[in-house]
PDB file of C-alpha atoms in Angstrom:
ATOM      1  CA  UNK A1194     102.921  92.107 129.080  1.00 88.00           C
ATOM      2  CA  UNK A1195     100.016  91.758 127.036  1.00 91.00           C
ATOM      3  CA  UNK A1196      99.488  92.632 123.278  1.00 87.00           C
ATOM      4  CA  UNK A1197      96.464  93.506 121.401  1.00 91.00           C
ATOM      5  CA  UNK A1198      95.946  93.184 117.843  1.00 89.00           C
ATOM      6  CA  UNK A1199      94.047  96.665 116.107  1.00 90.00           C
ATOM      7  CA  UNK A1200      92.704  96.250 112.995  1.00 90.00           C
ATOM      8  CA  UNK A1201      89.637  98.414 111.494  1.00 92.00           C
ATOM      9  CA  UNK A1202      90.477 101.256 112.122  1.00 83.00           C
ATOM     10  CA  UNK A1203      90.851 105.528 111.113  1.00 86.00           C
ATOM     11  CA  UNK A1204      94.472 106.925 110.799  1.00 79.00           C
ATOM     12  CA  UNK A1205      93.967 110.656 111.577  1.00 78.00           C
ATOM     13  CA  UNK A1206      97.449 112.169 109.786  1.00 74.00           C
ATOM     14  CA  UNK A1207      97.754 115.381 111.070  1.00 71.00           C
ATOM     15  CA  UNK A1208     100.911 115.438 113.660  1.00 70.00           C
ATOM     16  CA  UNK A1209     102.798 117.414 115.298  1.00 77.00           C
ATOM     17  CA  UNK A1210     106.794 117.020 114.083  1.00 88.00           C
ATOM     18  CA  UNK A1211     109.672 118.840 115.593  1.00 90.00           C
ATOM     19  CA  UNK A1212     112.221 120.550 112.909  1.00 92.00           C
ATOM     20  CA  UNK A1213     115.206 121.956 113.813  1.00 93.00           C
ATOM     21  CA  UNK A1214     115.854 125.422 111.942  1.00 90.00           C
ATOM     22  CA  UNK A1215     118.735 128.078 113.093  1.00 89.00           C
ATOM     23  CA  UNK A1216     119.702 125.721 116.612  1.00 88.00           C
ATOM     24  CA  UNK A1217     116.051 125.898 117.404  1.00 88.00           C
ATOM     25  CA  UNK A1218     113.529 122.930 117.754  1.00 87.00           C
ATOM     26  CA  UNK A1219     109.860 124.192 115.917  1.00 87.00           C
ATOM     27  CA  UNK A1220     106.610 122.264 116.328  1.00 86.00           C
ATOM     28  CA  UNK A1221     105.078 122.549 113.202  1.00 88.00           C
ATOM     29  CA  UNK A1222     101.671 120.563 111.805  1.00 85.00           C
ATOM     30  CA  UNK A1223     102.431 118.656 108.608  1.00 88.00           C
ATOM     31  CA  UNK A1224     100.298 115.912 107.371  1.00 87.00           C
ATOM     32  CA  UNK A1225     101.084 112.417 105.814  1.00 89.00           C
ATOM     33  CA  UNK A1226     100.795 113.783 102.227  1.00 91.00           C
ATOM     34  CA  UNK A1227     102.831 117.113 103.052  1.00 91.00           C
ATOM     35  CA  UNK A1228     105.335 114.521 104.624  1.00 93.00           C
ATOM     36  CA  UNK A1229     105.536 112.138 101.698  1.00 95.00           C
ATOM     37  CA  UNK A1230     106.167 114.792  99.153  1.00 95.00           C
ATOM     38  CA  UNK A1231     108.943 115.873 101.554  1.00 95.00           C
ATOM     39  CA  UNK A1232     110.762 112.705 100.846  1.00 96.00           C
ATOM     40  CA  UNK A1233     109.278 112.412  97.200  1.00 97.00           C
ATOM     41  CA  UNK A1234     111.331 116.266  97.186  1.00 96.00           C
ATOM     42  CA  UNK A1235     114.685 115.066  99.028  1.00 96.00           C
ATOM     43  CA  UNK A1236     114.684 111.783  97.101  1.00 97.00           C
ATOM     44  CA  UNK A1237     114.815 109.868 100.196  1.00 97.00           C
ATOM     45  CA  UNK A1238     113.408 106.534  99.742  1.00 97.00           C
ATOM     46  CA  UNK A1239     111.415 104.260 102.640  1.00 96.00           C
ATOM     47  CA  UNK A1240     114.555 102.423 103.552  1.00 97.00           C
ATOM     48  CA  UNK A1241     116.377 106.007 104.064  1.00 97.00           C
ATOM     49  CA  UNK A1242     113.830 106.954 106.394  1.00 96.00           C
ATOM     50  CA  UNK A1243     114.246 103.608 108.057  1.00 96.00           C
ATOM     51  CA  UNK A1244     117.969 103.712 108.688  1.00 97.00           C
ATOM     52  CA  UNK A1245     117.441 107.572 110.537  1.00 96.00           C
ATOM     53  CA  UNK A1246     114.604 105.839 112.412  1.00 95.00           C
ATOM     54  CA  UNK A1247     116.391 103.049 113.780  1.00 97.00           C
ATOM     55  CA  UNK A1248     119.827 105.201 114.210  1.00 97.00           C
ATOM     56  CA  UNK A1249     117.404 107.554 116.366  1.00 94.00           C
ATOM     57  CA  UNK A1250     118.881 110.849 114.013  1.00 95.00           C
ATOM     58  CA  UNK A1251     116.519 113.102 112.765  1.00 95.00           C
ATOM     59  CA  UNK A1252     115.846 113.484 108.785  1.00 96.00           C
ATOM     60  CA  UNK A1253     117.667 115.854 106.698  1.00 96.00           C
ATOM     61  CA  UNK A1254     116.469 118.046 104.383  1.00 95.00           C
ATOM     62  CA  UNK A1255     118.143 120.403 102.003  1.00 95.00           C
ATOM     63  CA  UNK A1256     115.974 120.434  99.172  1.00 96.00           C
ATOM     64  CA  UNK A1257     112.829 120.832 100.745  1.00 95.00           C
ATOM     65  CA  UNK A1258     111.622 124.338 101.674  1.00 94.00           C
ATOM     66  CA  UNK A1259     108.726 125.293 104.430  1.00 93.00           C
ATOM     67  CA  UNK A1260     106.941 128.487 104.330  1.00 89.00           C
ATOM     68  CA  UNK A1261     106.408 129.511 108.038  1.00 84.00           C
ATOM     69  CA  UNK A1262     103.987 132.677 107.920  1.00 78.00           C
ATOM     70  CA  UNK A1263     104.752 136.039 109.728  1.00 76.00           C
ATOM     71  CA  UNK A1264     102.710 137.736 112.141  1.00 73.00           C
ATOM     72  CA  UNK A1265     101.954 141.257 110.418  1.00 73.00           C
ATOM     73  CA  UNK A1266     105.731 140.873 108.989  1.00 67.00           C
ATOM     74  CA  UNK A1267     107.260 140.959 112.720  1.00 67.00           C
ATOM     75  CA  UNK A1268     110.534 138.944 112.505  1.00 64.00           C
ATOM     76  CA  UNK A1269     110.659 135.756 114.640  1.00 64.00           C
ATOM     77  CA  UNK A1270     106.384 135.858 115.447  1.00 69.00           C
ATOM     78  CA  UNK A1271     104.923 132.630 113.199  1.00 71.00           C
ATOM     79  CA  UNK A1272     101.435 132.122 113.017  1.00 73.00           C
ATOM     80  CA  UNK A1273     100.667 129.560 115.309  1.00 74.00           C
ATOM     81  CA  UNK A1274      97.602 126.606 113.792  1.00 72.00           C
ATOM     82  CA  UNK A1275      94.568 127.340 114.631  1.00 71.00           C
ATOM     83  CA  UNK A1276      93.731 123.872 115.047  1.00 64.00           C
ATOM     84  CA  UNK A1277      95.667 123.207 118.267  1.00 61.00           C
ATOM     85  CA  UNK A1278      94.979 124.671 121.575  1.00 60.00           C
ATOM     86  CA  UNK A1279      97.738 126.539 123.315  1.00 57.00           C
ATOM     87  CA  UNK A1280      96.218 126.447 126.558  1.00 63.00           C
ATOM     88  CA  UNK A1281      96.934 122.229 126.313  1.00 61.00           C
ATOM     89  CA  UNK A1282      99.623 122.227 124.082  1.00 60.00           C
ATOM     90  CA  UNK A1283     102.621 123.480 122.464  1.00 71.00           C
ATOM     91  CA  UNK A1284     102.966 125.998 120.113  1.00 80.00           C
ATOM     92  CA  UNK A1285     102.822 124.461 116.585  1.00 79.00           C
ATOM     93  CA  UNK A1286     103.646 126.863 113.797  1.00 80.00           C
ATOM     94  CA  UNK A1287     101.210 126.730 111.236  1.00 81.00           C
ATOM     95  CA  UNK A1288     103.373 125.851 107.568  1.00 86.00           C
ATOM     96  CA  UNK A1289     102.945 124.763 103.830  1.00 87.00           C
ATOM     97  CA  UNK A1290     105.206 123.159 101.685  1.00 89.00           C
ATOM     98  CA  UNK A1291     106.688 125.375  98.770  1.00 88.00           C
ATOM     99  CA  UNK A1292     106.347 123.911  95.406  1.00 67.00           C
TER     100      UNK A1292
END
C-alpha cells in the first residue's frame, strides 16, 4: 500500500455528525467551531475526546443543549439544512447551539 503526503491544503468544516437523542440516531450539520464550544461547554478536554475515539464510544454530553427547529410547531418534523441535498443524501437536521 502506498501513502501520500497532503500538505497545502483547505479544511472545509461543515460535517455531518450522528447524535443519538430519545434511542434515535439524528444527522445533524455542526461545524468545527459549533463542535469545539461543545467540548469548551462539557469541559471535555482533547485527550477526553481521544480516549472515546480510540474506545470507538460516542461522546457524551449533558451540559450541552441543541436547538433542533420545528416544522410549523408539528412535533417530531425538524427542519432539514438547506445546504444538503436529500435526493443524494441523508436527512441532516438543521441545529444551533444554545448559549
Amino acid at each position: 500500500m502506498k501513502a501520500i503526503d497532503v500538505k497545502n491544503f483547505k479544511l472545509y468544516t461543515t460535517a455531518v455528525i450522528s447524535i443519538e437523542w430519545k434511542q434515535e440516531l439524528l444527522n445533524v450539520n455542526l461545524d468545527l467551531a459549533m463542535m469545539l464550544k461543545m467540548m469548551e461547554i462539557e469541559g471535555l478536554t482533547r485527550e477526553d475526546v481521544q480516549k472515546y475515539s480510540d474506545q470507538g464510544k460516542p461522546i457524551p454530553f449533558k451540559k450541552v443543549v441543541l436547538n433542533l427547529f420545528t416544522d410549523d410547531g408539528k412535533p417530531g418534523q425538524y427542519y432539514t439544512d438547506e445546504s444538503f441535498c436529500e435526493e443524494d443524501d441523508p436527512t441532516v437536521f438543521y441545529v444551533e447551539l444554545k448559549g
